[in-house]
Short mmCIF file of C-alpha atoms in Angstrom, two decimals:
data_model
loop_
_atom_site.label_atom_id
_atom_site.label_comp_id
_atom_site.label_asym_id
_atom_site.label_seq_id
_atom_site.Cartn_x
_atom_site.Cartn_y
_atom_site.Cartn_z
CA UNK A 9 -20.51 4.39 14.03
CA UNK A 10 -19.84 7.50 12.21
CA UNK A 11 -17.47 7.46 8.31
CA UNK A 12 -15.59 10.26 8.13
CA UNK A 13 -15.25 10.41 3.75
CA UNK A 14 -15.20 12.93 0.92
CA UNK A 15 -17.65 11.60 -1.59
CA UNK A 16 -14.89 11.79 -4.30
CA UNK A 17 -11.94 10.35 -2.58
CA UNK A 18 -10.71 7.12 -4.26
CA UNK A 19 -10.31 5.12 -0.71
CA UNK A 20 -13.65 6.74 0.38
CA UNK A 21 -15.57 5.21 -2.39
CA UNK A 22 -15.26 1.73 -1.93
CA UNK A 23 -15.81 1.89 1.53
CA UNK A 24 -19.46 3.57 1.39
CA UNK A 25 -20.28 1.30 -1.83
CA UNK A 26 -19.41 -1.73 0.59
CA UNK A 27 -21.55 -0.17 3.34
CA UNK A 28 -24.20 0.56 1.06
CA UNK A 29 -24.44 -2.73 -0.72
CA UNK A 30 -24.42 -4.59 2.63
CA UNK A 31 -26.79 -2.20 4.52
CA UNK A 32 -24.66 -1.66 7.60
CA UNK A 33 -26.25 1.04 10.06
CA UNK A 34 -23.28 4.07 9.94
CA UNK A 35 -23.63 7.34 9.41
CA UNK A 36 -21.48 9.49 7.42
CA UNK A 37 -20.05 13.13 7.76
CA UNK A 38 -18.27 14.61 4.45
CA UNK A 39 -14.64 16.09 5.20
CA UNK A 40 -14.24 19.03 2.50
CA UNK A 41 -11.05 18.15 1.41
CA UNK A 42 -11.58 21.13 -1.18
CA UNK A 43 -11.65 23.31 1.62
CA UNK A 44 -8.74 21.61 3.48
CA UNK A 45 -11.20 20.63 6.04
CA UNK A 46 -8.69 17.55 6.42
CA UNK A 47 -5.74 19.88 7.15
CA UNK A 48 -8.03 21.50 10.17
CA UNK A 49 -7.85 20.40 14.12
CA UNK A 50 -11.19 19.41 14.31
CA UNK A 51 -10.35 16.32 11.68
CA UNK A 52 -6.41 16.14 12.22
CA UNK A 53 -7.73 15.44 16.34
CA UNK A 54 -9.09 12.26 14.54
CA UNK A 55 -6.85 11.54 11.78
CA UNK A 56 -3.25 12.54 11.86
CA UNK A 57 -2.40 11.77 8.49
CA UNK A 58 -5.25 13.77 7.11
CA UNK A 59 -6.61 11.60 4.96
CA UNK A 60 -9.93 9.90 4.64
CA UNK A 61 -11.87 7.79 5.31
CA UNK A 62 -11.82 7.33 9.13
CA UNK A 63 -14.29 4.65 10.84
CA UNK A 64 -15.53 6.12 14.56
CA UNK A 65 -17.16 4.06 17.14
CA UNK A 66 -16.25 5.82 20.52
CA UNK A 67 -12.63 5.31 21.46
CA UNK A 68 -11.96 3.04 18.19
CA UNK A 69 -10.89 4.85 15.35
CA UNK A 70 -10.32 3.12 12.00
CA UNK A 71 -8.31 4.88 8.90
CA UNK A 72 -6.74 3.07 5.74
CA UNK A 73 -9.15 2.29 3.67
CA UNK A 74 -8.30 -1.15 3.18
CA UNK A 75 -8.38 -2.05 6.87
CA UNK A 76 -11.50 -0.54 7.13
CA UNK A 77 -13.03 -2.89 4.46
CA UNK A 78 -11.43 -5.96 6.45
CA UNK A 79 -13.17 -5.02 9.81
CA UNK A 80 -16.37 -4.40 8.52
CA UNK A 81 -16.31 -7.20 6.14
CA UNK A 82 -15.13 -9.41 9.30
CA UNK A 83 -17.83 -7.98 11.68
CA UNK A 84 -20.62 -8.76 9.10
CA UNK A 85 -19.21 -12.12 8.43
CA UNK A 86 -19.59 -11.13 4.80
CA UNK A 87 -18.35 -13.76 1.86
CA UNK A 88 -16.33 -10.89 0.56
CA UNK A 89 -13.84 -11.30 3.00
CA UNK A 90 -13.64 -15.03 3.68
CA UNK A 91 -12.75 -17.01 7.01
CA UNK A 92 -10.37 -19.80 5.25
CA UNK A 93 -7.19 -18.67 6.06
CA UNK A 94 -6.10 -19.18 2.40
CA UNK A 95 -8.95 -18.06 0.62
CA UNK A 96 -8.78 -14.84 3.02
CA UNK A 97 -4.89 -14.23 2.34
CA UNK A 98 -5.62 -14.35 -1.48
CA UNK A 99 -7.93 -11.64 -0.91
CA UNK A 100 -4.86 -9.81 1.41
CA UNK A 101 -2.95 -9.81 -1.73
CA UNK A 102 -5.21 -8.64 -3.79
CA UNK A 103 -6.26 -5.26 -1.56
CA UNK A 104 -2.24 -5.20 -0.69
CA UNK A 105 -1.55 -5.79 -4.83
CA UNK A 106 -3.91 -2.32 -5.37
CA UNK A 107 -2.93 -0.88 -2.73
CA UNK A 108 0.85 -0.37 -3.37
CA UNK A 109 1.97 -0.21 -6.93
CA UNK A 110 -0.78 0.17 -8.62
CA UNK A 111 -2.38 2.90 -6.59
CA UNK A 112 1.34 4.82 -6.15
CA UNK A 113 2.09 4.05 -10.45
CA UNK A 114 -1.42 4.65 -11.49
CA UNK A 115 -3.65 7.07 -9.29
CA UNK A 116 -0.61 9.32 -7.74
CA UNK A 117 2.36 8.80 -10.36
CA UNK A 118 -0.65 9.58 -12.99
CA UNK A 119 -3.98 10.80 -12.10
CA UNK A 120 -3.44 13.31 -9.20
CA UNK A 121 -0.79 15.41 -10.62
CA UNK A 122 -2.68 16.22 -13.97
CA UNK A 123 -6.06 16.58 -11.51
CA UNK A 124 -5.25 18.00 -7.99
CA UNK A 125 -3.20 21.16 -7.67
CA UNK A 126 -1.56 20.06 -4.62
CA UNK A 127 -0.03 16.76 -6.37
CA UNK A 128 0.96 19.25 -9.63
CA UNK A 129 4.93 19.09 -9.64
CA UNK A 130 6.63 22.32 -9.07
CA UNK A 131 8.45 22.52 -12.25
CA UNK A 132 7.52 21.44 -16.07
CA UNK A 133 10.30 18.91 -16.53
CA UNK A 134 9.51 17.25 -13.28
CA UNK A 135 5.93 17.23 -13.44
CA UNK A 136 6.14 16.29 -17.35
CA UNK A 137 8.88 13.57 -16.01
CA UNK A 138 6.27 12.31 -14.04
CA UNK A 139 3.63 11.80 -15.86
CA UNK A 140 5.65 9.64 -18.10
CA UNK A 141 7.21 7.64 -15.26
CA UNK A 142 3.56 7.35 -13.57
CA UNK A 143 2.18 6.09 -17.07
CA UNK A 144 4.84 3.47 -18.36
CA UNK A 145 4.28 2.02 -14.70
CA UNK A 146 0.40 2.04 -14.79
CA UNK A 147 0.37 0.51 -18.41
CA UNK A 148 2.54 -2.18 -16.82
CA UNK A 149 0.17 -2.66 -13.99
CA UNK A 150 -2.77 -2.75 -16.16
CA UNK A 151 -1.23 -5.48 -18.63
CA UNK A 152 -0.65 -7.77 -15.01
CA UNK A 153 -4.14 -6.99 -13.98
CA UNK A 154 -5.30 -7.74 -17.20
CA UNK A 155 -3.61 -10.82 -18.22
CA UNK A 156 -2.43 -12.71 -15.01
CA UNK A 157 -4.75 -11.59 -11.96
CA UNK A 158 -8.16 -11.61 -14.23
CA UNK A 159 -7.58 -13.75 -17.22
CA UNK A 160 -10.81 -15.50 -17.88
CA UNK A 161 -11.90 -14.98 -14.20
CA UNK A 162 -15.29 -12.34 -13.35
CA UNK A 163 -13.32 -11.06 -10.25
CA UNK A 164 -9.59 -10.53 -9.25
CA UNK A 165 -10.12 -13.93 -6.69
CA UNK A 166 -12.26 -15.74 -8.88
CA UNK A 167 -15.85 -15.87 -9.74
CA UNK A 168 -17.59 -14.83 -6.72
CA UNK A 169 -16.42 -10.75 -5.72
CA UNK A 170 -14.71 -9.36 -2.88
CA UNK A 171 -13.46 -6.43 -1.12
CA UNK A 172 -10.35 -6.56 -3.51
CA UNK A 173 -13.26 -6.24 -6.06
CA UNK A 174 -14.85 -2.82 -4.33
CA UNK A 175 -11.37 -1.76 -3.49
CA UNK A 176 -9.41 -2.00 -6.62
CA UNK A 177 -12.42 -1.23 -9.27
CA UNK A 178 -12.72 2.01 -7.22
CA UNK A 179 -9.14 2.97 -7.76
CA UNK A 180 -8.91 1.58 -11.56
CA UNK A 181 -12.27 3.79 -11.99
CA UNK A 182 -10.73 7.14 -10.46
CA UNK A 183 -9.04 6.69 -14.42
CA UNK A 184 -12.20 7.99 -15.72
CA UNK A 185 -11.10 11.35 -14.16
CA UNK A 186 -8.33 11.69 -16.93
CA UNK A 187 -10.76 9.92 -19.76
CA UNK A 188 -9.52 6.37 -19.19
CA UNK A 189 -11.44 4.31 -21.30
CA UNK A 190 -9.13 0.49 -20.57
CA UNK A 191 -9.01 -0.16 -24.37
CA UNK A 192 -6.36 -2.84 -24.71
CA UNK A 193 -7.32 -4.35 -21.07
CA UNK A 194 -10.41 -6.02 -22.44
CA UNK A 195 -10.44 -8.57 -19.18
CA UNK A 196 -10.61 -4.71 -17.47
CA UNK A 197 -13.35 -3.25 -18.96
CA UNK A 198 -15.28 -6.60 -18.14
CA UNK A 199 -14.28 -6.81 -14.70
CA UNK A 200 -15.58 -3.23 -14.42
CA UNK A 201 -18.67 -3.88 -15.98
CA UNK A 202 -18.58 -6.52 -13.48
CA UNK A 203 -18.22 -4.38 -10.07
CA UNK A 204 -20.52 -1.66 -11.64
CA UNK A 205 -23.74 -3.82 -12.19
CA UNK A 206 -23.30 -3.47 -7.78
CA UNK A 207 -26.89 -1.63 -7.75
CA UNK A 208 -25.62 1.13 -5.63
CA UNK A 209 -22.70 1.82 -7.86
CA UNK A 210 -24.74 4.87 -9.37
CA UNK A 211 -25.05 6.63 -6.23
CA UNK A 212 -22.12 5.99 -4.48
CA UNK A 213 -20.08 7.03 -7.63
CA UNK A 214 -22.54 9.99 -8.50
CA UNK A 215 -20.35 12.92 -7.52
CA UNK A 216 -16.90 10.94 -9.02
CA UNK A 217 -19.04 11.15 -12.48
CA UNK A 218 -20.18 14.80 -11.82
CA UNK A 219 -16.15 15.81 -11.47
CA UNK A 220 -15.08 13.96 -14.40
CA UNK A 221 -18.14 15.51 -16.47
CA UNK A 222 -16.97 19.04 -15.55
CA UNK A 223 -13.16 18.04 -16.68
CA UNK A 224 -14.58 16.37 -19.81
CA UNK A 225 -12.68 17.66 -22.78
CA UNK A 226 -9.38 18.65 -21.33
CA UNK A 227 -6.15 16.92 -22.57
CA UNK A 228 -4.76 14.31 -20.46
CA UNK A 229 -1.75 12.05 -20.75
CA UNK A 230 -3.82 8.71 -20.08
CA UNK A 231 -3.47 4.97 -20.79
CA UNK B 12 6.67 -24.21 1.95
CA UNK B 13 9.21 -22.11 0.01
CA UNK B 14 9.81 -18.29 0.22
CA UNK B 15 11.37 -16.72 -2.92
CA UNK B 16 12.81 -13.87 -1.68
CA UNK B 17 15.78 -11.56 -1.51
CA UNK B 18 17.77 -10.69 1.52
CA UNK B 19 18.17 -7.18 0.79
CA UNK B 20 14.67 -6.48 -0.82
CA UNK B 21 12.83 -4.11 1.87
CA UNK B 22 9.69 -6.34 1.38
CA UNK B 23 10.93 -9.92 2.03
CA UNK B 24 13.01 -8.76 5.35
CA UNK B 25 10.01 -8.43 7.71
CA UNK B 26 8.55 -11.90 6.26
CA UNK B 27 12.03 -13.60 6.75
CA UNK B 28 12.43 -11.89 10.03
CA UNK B 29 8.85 -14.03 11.30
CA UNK B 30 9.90 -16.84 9.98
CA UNK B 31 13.03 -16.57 11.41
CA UNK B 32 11.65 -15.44 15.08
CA UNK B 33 8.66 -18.00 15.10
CA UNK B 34 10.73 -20.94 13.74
CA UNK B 35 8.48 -21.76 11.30
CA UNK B 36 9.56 -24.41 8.82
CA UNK B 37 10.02 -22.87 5.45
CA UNK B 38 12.53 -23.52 2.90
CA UNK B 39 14.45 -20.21 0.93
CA UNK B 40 14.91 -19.75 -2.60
CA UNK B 41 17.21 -16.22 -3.92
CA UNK B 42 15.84 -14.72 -6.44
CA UNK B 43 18.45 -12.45 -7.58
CA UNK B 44 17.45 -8.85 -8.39
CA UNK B 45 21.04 -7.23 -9.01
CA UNK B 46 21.28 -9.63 -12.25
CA UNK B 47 17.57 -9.34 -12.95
CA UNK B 48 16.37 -12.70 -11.98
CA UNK B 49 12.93 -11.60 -10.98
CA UNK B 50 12.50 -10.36 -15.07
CA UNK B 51 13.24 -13.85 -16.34
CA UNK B 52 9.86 -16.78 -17.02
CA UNK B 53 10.95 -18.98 -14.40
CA UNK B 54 10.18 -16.26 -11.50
CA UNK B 55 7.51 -14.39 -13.65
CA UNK B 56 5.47 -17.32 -14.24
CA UNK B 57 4.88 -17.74 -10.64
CA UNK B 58 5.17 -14.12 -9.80
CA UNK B 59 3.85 -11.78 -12.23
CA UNK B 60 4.29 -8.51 -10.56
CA UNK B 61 7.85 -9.69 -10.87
CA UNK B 62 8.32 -9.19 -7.16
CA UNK B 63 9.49 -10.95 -4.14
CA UNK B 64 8.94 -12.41 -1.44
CA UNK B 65 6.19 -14.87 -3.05
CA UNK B 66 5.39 -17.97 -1.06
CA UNK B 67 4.83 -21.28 -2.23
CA UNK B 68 3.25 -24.50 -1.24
CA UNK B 69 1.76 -26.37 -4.28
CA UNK B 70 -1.02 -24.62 -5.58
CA UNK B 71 -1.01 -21.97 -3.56
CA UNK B 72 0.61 -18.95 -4.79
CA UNK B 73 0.95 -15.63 -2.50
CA UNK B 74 2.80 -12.66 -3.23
CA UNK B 75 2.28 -9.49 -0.89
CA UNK B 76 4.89 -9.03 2.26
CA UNK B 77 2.16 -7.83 4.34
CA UNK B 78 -0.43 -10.33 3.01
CA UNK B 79 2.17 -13.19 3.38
CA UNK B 80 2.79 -11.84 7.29
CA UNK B 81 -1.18 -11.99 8.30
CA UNK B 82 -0.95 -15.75 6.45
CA UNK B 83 1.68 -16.70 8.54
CA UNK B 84 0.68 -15.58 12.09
CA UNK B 85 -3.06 -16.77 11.34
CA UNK B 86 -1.87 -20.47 10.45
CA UNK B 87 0.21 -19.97 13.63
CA UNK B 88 -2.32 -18.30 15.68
CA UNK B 89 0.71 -15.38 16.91
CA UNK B 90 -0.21 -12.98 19.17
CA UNK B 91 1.36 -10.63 16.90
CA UNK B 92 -1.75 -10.71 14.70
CA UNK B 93 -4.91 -10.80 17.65
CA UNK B 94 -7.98 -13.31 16.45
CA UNK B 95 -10.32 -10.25 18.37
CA UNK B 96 -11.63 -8.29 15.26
CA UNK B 97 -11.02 -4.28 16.96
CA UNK B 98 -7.22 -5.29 17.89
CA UNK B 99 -6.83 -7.09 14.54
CA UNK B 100 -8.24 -4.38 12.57
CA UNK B 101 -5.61 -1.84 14.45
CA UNK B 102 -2.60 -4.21 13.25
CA UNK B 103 -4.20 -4.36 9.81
CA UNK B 104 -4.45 -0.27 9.73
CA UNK B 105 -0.83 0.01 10.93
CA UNK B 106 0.61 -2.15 8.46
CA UNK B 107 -1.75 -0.34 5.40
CA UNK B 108 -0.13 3.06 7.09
CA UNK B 109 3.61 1.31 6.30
CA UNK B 110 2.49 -0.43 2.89
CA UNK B 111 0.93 3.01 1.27
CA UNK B 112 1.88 7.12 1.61
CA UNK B 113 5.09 5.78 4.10
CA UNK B 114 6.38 2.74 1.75
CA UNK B 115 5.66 5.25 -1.68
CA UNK B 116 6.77 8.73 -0.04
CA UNK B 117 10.22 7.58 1.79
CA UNK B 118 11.50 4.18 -0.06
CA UNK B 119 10.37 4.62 -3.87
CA UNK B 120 10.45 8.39 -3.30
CA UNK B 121 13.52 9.37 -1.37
CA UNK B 122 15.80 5.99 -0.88
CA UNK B 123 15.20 4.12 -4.41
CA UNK B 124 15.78 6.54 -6.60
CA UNK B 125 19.38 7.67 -5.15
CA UNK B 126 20.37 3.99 -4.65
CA UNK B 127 18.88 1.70 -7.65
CA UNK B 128 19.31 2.20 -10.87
CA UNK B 129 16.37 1.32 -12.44
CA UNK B 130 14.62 4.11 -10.31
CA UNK B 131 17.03 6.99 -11.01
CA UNK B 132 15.01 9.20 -13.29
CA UNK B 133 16.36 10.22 -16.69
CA UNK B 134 16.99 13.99 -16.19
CA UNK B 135 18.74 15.73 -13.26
CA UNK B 136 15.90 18.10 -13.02
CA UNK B 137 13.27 14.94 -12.75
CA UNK B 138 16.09 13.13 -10.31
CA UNK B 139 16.69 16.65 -8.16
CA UNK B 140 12.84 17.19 -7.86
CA UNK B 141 11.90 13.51 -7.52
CA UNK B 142 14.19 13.42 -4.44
CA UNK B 143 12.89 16.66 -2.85
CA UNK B 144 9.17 15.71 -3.26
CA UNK B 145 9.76 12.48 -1.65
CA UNK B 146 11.96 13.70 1.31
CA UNK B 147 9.42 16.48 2.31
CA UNK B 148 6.19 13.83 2.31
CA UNK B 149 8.74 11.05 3.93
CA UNK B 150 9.38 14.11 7.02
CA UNK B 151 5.48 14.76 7.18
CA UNK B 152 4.96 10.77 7.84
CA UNK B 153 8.00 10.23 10.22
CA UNK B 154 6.64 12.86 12.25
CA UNK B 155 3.45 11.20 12.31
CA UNK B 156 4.92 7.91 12.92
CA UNK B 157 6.76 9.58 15.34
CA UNK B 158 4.43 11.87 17.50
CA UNK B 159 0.99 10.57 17.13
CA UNK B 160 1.51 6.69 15.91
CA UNK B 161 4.12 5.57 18.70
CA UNK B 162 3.92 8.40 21.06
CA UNK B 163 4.96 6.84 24.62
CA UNK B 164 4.31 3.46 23.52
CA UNK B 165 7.00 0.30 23.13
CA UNK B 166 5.23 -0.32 19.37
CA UNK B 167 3.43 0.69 17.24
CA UNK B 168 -0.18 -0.72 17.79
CA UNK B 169 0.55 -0.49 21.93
CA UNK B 170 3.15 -2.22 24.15
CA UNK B 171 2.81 -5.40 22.37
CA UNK B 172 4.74 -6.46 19.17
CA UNK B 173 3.00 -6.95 15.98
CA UNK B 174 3.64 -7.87 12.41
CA UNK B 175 2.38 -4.79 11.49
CA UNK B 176 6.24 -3.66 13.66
CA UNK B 177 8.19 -6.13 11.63
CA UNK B 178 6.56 -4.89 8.17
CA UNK B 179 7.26 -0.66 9.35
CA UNK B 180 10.53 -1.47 11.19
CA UNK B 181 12.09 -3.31 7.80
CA UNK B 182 10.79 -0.39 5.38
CA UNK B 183 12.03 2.55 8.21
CA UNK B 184 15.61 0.72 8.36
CA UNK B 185 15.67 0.76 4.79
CA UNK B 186 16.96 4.34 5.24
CA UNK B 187 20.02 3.19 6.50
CA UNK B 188 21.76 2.56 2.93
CA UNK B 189 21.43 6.31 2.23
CA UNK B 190 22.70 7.06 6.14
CA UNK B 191 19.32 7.88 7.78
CA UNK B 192 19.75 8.25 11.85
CA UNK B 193 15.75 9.22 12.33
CA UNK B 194 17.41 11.99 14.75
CA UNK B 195 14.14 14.42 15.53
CA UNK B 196 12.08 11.51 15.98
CA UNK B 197 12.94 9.88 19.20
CA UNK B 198 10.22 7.75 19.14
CA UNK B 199 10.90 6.21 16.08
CA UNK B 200 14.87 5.40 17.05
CA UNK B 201 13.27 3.85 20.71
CA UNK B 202 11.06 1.71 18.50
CA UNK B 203 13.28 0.78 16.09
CA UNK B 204 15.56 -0.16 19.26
CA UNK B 205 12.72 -2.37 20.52
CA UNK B 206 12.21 -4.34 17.33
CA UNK B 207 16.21 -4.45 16.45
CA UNK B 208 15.86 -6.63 20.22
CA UNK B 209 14.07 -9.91 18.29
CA UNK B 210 16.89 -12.18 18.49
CA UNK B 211 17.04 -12.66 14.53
CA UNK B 212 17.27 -9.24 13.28
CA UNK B 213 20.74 -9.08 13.22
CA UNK B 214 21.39 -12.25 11.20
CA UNK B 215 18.51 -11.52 8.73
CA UNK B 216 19.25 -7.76 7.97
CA UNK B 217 23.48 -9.09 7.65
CA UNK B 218 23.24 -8.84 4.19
CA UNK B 219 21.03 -5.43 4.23
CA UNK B 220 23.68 -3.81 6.44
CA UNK B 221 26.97 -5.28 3.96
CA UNK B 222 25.20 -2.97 1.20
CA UNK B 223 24.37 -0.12 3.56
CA UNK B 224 28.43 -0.35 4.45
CA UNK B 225 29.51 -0.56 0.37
CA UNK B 226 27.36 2.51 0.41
CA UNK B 227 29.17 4.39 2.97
CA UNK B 228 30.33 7.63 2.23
CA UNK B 229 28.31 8.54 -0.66
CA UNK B 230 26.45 12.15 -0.61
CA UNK B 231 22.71 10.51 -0.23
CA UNK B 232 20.19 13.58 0.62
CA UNK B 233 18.36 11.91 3.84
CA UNK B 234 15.92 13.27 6.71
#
């Protein structure tokens, strides 16, 4: 099996820390979406919507990040992704909860138009009018993260972690781009400090970092 | 069981339209957005995200449309969601394809905002651009949907239905309020004539196609 992933993608990231954590055998092979390596034949052959990651094993090819998680998680048995059909649809909503509001409010209504050119808005007013939409949404998001999906718990689902752990801590994280720090989310930053004692957190995340680091001291709108 | 839910929210139609279909016993409760119902402690305190559908059953809370279809068909063992890992992981990828850049890009980019309220943004330059943005990203995904998702096939995982055609067909017919024909995509109108078959559709989507008809008339920039 080969992963198709840009080591700073947000739905690249959780998938190789998963993979890496639970020592499946797959090799990876970086898609330069820098270069618009995505936008190319070679990868659109593979990937219509030009994204990554993609999963390839032969004839079956895997994208959405999400689903990816699910299969492997499912093929490896892993507690992360449980058989109960109730404990597994709690962890459903949990991916589906990041994946759709938060990650449209938070990563492209705020992060990727003050990061990536491509998601900049054509004018002033409408990017500017963006920004502000993107952030009263993600500070909404955060509060029901926070608050009501956390609380006292150490992971979204409780107290053991699962792929809506890897998934949404690596979307929540991509804040650090902008200089997100999660003050006023305390059961956040915990969670996070939760996900991030994974031992290959550090490498996985090591290029993520390096970005951020060369962005440090430029003004963001953030949380 | 009871399904909070409204009949024209975009996310509880596919979920009503299973239940509906598989005759699976499951009481309704309206939770009525157009007065703000969803805002108010009653709903809130058992959905935070102050969203519907949410399903009920004691305990056991679970919010998500898409999560709340893979519940369903796995306590009912449906065909519609395979047991085999590779075919389930292909429903689960179509229906993160729907939930993410389709869902974000063509109903809270391009339909919401020109029909609701509470998305219109506050300036006409914000609204004008908002629109524009979402209707060229909604074109690059129909096209995808269109060409390399459906292709010659009766759905969209193969020639067998899945939830993953109940969850995309609900959010694609969304664009009927603001007068969408998907003409130059003739994949998409077959498919959406395959799914529009299920015996239910029309009496679920009744109250969908009242507001689409109240709407009627109105200059709505569509595909």
């Amino acid at each position: 099996m080969t992963l198709y992933m840009h080591p700073v993608s947000t739905a690249s990231r959780p998938v190789r820390l998963f993979i890496a954590e639970k020592k499946i055998p797959i090799a990876e092979k970086v898609v330069d979406l820098m270069t618009g390596e995505h936008y190319k034949d070679e990868y659109t052959a593979i990937n219509p919507s030009r994204m990554v990651p993609t999963l390839v094993d032969g004839d079956f090819r895997l994208t959405e990040s999400a689903a990816i998680l699910r299969f492997l998680a499912s093929e490896a048995k892993a507690p992360e992704y449980p058989s109960d059909n109730r404990k597994r649809a709690k962890v459903d909503e949990a991916l589906d909860w990041f994946n759709t509001q938060f990650y449209r409010d938070f990563a492209y209504g705020l992060l990727y138009p003050q990061v990536f050119p491509n998601h900049k808005r054509p004018t002033d007013e409408h990017q500017t009018g963006t920004i502000k939409w993107g952030l009263d949404k993600a500070k909404v998001w955060f509060a029901v993260l926070d608050k009501d999906i956390i609380g006292s718990q150490q992971y979204v689902t409780g107290d053991q972690i699962s792929i809506a752990d890897y998934f949404g801590a690596c979307i929540a994280t991509a804040g650090e781009l902008i200089g997100c720090t999660y003050e006023g989310f305390p059961n956040v930053q915990r969670w996070l400090g939760n996900v991030k004692k994974l031992p290959s957190w550090p490498t996985i995340n090591e290029v993520m970092y390096g970005f951020a680091s060369s962005m440090k001291g430029k003004d963001f709108v953030n949380l």
